Short mmCIF file of C-alpha atoms in Angstrom, two decimals:
data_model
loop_
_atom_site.label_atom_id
_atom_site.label_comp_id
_atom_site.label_asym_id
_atom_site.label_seq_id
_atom_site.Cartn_x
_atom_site.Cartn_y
_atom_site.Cartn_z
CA UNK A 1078 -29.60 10.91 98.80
CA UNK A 1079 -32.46 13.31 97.99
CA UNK A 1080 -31.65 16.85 99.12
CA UNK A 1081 -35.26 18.54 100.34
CA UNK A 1082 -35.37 22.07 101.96
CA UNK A 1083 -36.06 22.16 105.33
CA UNK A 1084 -38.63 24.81 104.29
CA UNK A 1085 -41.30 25.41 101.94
CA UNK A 1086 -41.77 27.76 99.54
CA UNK A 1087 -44.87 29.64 100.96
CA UNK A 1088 -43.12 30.24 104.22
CA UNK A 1089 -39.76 31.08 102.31
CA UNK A 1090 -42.27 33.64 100.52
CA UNK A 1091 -43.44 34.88 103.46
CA UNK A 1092 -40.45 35.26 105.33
CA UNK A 1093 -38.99 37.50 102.53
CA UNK A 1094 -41.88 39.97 103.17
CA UNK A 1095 -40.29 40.57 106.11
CA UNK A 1096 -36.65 39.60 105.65
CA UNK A 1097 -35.49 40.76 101.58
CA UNK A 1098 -32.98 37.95 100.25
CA UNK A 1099 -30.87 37.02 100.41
CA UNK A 1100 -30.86 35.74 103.82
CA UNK A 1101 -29.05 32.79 105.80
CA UNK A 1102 -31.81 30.29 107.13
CA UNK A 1103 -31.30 27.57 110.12
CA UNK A 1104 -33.55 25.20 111.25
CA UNK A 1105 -33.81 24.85 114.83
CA UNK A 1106 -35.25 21.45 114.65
CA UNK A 1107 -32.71 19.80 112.92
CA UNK A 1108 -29.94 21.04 114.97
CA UNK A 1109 -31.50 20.19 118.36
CA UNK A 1110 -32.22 16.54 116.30
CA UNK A 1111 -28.54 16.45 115.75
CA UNK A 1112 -27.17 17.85 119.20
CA UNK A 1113 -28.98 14.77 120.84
CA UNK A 1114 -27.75 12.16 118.65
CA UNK A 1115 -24.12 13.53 119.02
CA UNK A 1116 -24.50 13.07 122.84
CA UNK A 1117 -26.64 9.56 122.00
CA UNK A 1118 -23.87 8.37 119.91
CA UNK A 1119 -21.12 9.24 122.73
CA UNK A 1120 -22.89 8.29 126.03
CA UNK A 1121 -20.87 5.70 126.72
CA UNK A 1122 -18.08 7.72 128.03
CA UNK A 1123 -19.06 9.75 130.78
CA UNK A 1124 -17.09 12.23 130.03
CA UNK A 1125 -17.57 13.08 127.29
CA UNK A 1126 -18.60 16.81 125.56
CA UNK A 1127 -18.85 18.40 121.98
CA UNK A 1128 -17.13 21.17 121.56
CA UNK A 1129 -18.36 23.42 118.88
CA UNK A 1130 -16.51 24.97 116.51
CA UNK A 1131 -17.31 28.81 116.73
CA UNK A 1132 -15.67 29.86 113.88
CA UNK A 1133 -18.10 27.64 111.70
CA UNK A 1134 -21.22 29.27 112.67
CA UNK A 1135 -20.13 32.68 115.44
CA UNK A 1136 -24.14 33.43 116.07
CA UNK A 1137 -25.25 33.72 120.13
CA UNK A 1138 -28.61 32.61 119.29
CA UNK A 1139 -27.38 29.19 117.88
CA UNK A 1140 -25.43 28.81 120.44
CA UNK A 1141 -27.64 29.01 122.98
CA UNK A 1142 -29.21 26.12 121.84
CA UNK A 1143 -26.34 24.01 121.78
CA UNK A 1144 -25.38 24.80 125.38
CA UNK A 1145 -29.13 23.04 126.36
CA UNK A 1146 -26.93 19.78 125.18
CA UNK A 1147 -24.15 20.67 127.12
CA UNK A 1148 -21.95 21.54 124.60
CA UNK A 1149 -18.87 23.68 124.61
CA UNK A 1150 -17.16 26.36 122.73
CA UNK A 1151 -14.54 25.63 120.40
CA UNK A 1152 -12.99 29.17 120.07
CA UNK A 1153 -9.37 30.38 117.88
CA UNK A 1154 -9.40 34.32 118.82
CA UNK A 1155 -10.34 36.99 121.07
CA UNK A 1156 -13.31 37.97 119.91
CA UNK A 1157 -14.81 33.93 119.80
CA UNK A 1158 -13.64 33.99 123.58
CA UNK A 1159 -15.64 37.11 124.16
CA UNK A 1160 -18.72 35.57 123.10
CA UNK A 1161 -18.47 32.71 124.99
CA UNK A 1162 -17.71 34.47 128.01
CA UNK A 1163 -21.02 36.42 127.02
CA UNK A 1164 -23.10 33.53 127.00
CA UNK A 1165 -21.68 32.50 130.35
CA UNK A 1166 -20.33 29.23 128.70
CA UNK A 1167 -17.53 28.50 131.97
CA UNK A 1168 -14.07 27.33 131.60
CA UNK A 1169 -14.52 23.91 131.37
CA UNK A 1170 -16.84 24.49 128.51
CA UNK A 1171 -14.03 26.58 126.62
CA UNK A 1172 -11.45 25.15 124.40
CA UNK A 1173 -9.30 27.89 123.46
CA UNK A 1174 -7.58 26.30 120.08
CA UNK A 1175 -5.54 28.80 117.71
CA UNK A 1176 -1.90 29.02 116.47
CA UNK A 1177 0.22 31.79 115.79
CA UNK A 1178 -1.44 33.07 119.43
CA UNK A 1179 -0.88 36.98 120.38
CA UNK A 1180 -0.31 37.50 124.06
CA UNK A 1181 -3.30 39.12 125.05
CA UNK A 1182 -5.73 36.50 123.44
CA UNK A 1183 -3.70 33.80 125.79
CA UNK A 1184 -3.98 35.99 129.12
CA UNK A 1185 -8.04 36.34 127.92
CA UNK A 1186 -8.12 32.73 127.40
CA UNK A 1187 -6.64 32.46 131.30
CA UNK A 1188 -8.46 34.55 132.91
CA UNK A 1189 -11.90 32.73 131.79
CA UNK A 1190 -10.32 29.72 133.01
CA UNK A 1191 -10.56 28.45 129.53
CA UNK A 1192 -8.70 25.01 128.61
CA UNK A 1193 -5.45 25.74 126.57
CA UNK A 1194 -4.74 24.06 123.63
CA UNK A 1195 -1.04 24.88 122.43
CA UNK A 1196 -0.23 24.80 119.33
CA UNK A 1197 3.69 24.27 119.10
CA UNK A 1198 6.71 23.15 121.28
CA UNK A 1199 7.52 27.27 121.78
CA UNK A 1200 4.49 28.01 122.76
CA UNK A 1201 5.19 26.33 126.24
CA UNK A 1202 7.66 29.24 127.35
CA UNK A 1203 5.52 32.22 125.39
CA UNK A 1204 2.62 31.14 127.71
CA UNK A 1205 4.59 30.81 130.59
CA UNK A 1206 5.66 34.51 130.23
CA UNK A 1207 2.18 36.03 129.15
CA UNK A 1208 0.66 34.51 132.54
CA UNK A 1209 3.18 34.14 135.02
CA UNK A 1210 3.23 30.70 135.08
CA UNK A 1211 1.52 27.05 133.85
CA UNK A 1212 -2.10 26.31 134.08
CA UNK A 1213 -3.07 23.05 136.06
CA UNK A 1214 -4.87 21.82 132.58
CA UNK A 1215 -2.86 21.59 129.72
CA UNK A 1216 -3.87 20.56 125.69
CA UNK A 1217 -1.54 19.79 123.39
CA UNK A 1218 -1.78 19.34 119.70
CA UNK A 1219 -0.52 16.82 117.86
CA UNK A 1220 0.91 16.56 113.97
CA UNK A 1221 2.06 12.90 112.86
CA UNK A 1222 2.98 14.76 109.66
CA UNK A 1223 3.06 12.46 106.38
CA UNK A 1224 -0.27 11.85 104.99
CA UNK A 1225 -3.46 10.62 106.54
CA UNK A 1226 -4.86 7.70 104.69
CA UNK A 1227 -7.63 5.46 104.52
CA UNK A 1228 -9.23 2.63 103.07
CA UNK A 1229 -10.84 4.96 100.90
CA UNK A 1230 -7.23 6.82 100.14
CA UNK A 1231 -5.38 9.54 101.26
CA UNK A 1232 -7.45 11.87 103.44
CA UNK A 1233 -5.36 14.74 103.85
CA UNK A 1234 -1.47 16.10 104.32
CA UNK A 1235 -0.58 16.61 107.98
CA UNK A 1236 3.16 16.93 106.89
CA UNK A 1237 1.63 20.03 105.00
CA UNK A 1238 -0.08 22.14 107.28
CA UNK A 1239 1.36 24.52 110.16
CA UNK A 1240 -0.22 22.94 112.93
CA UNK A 1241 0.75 21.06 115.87
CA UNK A 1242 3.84 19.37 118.14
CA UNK A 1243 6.12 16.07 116.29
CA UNK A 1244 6.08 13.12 118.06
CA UNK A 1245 9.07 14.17 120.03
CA UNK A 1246 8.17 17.33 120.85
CA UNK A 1247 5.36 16.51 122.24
CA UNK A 1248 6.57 13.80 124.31
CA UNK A 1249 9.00 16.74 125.55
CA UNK A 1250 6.47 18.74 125.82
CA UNK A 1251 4.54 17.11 128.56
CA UNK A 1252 7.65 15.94 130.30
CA UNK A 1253 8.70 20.42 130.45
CA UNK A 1254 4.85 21.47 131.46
CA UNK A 1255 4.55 18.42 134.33
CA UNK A 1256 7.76 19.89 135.47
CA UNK A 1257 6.42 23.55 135.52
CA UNK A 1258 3.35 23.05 137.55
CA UNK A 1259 0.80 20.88 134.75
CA UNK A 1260 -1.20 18.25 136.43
CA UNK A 1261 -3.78 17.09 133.60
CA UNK A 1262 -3.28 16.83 130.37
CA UNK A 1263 -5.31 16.29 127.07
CA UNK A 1264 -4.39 15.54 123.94
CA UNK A 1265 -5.62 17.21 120.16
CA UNK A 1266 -5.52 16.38 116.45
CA UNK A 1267 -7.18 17.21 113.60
CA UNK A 1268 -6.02 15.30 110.67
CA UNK A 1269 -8.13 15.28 107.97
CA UNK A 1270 -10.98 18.10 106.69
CA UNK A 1271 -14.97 17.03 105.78
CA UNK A 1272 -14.67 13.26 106.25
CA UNK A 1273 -17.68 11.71 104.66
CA UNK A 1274 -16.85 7.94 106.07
CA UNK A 1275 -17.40 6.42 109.92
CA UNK A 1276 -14.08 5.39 109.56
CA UNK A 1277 -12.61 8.72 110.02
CA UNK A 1278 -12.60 9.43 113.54
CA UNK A 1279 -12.20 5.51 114.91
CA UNK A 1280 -9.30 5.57 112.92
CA UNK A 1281 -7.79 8.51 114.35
CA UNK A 1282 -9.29 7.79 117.83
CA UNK A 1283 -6.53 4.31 117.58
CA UNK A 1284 -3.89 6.79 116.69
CA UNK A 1285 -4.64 8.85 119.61
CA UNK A 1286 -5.71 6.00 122.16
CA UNK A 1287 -1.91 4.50 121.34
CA UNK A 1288 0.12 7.83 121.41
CA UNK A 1289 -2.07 8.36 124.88
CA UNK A 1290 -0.57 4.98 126.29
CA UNK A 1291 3.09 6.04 125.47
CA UNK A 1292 2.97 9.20 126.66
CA UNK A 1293 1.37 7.71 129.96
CA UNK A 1294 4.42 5.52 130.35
CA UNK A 1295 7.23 7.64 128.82
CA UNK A 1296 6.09 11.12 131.32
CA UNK A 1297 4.05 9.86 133.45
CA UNK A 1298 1.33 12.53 133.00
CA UNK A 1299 -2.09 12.44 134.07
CA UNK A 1300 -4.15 12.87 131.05
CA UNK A 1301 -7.82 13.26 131.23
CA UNK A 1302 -9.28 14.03 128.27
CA UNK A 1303 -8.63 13.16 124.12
CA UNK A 1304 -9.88 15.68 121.83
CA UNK A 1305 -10.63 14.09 118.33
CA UNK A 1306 -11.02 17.63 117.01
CA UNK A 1307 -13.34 18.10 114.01
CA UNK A 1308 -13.18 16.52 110.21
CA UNK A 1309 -16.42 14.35 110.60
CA UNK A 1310 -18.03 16.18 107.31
CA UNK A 1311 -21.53 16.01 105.51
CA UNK A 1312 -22.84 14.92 102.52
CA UNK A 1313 -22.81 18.03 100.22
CA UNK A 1314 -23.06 16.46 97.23
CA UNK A 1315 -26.63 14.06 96.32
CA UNK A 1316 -24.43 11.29 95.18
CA UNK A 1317 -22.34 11.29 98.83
CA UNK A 1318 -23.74 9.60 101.80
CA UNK A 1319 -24.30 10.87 105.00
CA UNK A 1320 -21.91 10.44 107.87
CA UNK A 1321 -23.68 8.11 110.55
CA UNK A 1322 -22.66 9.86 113.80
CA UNK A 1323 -24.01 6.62 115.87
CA UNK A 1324 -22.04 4.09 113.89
CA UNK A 1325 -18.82 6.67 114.31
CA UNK A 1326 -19.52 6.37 117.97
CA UNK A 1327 -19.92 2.79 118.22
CA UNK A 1328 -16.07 2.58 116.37
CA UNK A 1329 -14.67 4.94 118.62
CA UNK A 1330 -15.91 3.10 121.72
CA UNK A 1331 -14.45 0.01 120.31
CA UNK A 1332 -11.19 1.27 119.85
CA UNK A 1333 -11.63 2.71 123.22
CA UNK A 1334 -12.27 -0.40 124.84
CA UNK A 1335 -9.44 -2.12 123.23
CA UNK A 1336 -6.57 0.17 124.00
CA UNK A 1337 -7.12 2.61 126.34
CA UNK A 1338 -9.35 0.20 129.04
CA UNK A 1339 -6.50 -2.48 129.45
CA UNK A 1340 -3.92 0.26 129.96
CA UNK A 1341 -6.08 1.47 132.72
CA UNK A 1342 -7.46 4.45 131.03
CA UNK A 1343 -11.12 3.87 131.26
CA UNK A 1344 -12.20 7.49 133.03
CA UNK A 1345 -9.91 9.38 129.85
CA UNK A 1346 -12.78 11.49 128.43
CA UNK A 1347 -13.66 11.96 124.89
CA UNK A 1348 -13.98 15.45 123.72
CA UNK A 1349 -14.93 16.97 119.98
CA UNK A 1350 -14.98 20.27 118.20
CA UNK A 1351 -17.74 19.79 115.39
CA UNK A 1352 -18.51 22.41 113.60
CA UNK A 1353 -19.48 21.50 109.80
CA UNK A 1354 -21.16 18.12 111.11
CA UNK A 1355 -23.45 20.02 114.00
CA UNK A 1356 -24.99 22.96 111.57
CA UNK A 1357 -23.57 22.41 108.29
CA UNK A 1358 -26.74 20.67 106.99
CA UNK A 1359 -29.38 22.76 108.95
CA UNK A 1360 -28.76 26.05 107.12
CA UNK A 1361 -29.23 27.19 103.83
CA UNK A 1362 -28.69 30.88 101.90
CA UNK A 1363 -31.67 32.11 100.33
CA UNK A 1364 -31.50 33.95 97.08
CA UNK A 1365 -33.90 35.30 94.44
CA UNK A 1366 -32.98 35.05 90.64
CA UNK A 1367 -32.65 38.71 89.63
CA UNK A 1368 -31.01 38.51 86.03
CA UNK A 1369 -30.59 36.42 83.03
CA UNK A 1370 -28.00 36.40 80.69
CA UNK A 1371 -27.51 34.65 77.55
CA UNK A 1372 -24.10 34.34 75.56
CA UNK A 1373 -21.44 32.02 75.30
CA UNK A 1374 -23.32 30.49 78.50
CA UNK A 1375 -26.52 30.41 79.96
CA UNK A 1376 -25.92 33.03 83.42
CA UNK A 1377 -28.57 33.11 85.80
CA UNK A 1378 -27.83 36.35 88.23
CA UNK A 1379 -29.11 35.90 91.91
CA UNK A 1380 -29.32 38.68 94.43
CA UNK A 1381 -26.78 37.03 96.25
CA UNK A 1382 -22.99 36.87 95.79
CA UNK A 1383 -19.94 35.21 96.84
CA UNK A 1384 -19.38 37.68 100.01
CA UNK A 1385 -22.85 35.96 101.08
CA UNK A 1386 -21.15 32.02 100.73
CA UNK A 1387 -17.58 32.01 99.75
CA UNK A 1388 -16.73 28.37 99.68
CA UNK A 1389 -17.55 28.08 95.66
CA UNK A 1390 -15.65 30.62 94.91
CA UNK A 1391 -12.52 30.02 96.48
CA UNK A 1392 -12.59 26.21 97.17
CA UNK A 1393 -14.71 25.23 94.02
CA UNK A 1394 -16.68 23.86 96.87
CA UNK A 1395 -20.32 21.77 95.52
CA UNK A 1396 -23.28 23.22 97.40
CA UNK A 1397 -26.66 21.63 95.36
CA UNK A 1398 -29.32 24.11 95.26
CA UNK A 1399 -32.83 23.63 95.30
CA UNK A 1400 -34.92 25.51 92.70
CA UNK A 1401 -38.55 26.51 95.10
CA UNK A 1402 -41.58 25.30 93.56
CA UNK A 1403 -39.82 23.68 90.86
CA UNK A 1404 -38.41 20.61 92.94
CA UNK A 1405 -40.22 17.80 90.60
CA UNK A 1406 -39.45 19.93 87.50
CA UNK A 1407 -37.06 18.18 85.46
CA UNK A 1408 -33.59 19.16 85.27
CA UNK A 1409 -32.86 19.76 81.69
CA UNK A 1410 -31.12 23.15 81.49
CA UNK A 1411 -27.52 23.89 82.02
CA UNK A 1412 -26.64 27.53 84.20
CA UNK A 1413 -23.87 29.48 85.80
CA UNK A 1414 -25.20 30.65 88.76
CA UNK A 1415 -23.60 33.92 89.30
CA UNK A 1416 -23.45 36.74 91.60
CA UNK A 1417 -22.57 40.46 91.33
CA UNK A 1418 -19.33 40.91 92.19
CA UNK A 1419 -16.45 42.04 89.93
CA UNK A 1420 -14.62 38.79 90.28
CA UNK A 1421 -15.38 35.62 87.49
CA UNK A 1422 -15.13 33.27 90.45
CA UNK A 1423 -18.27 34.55 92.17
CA UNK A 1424 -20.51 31.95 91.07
CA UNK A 1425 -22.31 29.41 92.98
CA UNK A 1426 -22.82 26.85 90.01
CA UNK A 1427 -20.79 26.42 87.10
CA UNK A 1428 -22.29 23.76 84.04
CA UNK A 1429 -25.34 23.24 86.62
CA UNK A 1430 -28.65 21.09 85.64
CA UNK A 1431 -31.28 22.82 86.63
CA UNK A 1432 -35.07 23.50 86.33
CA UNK A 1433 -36.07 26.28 83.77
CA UNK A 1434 -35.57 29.29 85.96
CA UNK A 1435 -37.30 32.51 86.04
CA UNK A 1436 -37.14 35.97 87.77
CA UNK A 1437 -38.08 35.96 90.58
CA UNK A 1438 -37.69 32.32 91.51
CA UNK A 1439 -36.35 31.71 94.87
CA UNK A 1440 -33.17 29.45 95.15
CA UNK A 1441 -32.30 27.43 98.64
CA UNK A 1442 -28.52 26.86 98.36
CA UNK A 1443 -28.44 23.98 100.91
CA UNK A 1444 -25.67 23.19 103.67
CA UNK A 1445 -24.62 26.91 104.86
CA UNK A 1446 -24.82 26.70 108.10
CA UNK A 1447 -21.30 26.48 108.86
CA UNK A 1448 -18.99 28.35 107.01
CA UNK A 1449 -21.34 29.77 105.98
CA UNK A 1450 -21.86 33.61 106.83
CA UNK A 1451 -19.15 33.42 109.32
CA UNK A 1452 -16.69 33.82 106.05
CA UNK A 1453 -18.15 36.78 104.84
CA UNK A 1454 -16.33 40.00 103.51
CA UNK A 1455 -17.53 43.38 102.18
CA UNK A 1456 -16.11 43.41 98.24
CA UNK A 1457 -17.31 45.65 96.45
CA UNK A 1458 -18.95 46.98 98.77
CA UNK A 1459 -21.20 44.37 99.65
CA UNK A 1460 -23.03 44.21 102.94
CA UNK A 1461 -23.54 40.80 105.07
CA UNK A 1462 -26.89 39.36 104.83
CA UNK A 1463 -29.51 38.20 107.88
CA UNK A 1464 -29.68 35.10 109.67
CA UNK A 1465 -32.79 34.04 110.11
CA UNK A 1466 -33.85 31.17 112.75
CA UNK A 1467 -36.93 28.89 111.47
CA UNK A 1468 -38.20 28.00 114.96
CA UNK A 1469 -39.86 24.44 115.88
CA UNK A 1470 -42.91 26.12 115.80
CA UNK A 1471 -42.80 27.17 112.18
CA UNK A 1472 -42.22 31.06 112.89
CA UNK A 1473 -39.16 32.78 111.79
CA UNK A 1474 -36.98 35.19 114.17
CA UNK A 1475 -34.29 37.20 112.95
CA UNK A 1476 -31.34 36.48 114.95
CA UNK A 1477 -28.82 38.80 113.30
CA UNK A 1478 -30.15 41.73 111.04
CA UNK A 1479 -28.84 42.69 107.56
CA UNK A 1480 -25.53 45.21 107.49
CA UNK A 1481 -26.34 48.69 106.34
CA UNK A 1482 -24.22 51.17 104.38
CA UNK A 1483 -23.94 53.50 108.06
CA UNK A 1484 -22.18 49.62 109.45
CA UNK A 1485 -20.30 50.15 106.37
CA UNK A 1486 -18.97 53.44 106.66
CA UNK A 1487 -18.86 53.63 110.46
CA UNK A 1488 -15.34 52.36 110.90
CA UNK A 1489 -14.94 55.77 108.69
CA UNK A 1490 -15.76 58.17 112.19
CA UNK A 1491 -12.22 59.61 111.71
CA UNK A 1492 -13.37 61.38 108.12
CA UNK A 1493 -15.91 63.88 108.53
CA UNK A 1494 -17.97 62.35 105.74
CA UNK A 1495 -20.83 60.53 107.38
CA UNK A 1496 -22.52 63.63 108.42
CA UNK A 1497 -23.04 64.90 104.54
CA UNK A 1498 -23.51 61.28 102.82
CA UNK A 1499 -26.51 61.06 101.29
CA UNK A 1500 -28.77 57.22 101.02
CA UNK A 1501 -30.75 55.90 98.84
CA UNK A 1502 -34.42 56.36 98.95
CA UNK A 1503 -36.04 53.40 99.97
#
């Protein structure tokens, strides 16, 4: 598959007047393109509802958008709950999934009326004690442990990671919070990370649809909803091919109609929590080649840096970049493309083929719009960038300005410093 910008670069140009690089772009088209065919693809169960992932992409602005499709908010801490609650997103539209949980963030969670999605069998009492009680709706989390595996391979290591009830807990689980005041239930798992195969979440759905019927007839609970959590990934690489959210639809549904319809489940909703797959694609980081440097490699330095897209440099993570202006230039030069900070892993290319590049060209590092700028830091030093909303129309709005060095220093208010520091001239 042929990766193309989802801008050109005379408006890129142009929006740099305005905007210095580096900057995070989104494209509002292709996201409200993709919101409707999630819904398309899952409009055979009525209730059904995405719930995005805030973490992947924490901007009000994009979110806004999503909540014309009805989508939810996936959030894991305080601070995601607080901007959901902001943009009037309800309870029902709030799945409040995290692990290790302080107190407070679960009373917060409660008092939005957000659903609760525990994380492990001790979590049960904690709650209980933080507010007073059991909330009528009730999401548990579910580990199989082992390994999650395919006909492609093995996926992933459940037995590894921290999350999530056994079996048997949470078949105990439901029986203890029915028995402290619980009436409806849900169930969550997220097995595997950036799936690029339909066969991801039908497969999982039948793991879910079949631990749903046992725990129906072992507790008797009334469970209304199945969370198939995230994992459905994109194609980062050209040589990958996209997910096709309609065909992973159609094998949920058949699944659905196969277990969970004879066992008199039919009205058992279908929930998600994309992030990667709903903005993944439809934002990019902008960069301008600043530096060139030729030794024992051929370096080419970018304003940007790894505090801008960390995923490279800590994940060795392939995001294909787009050289502007040079797109039918042949590829026939091998780079490093590096940022500035004092760390050898800050680079978003390593052994890349590439156009001839110049100073001053302008790079599109495609598929940053989740996980993107929401994993930020300030190394070194370094401020976050802007994110930048390319609007249907073709105009750009700036929907989060560029950090300063006062946003910097200001968590610095308790040293009398700020008053005598002097900035650069501009």
């Amino acid at each position: 598959m042929k990766k193309t910008p989802f801008v050109t670069k005379e408006q890129l140009e142009e929006i740099a007047k305005a905007y210095p690089t580096p900057f995070h772009l989104y494209d509002e088209k292709g996201i409200r393109e993709n919101a409707k065919a999630v819904r398309e693809a899952f409009a055979w169960n009525k209730g059904f509802r995405e719930y995005f992932a805030v973490k992947a992409t924490p901007n009000p602005f994009l979110l806004e958008i999503l909540k014309e499709y009805d989508c939810g908010c996936d959030c894991s801490s305080l601070t995601e709950l607080m901007l959901a609650d902001a943009l009037h997103f309800d309870g029902e539209h709030i799945m409040f999934s995290s692990n290790d949980t302080p107190a407070e963030e679960f009373a917060f969670a409660n008092e939005l009326g957000a659903i609760i999605n525990l994380d492990d069998f001790t979590h049960i009492d904690f709650l209980e004690q933080v507010i007073g009680g059991i909330p009528e709706t009730i999401s548990c989390r579910y580990n199989p442990g082992g390994v999650f595996q395919m006909s492609n391979g093995i996926m992933d290591n459940p037995g590894d990671a921290k999350y999530g009830f056994t079996h048997d807990q949470l078949v105990e689980g439901f029986q203890i919070l029915k028995e402290k005041g619980a009436k409806y239930f849900g169930i969550h798992a997220f097995l595997a990370s950036n799936t690029v195969t339909n066969e991801y979440y039908p497969k999982l759905a039948r793991q879910l649809f079949e631990l749903v019927v046992e725990l129906k007839e072992k507790t008797g609970c009334d469970i209304r909803f199945i969370n198939l959590s995230g994992g459905v990934g994109v194609a980062y690489s050209p040589e990958q091919t996209p997910n096709d959210i309609y065909a992973i639809g159609a094998g949920v549904k058949e699944a659905f109609d196969e277990i969970l319809v004879p066992a008199g489940l039919k009205d058992v909703a279908i929930y998600t929590e994309m992030g990667r797959f709903m903005m993944a694609p439809y934002g990019a980081l902008v960069t301008r080649a600043i530096h060139e440097k030729h030794t024992y490699k051929e370096y080419i330095g970018v304003d940007a840096c790894a505090v801008n897209l960390m995923r490279p440099a800590i994940y060795g993570a392939y995001h294909h970049i787009t050289v502007m202006g040079k797109e039918d230039a042949p590829c026939d030069h091998t780079y490093d493309v590096v940022g500035s900070l004092c760390e050898n892993c800050d680079k978003f290319a390593v052994d890349r083929m590439l156009p001839e590049i110049d100073k001053g060209d302008l790079l599109f590092i495609h598929d940053t719009g989740a996980h993107g700028f929401s994993m930020g830091y300030n190394y070194n030093g370094k401020l976050r960038s802007a994110e930048i909303l390319l609007q249907e129309d073709g105009s750009a709005r700036l929907i989060r300005r560029a950090e300063t060095p006062d946003d910097y220093f200001r968590t610095f208010d308790c040293f009398d410093i700020l008053k005598d520091m002097k900035h650069p001239q501009k």
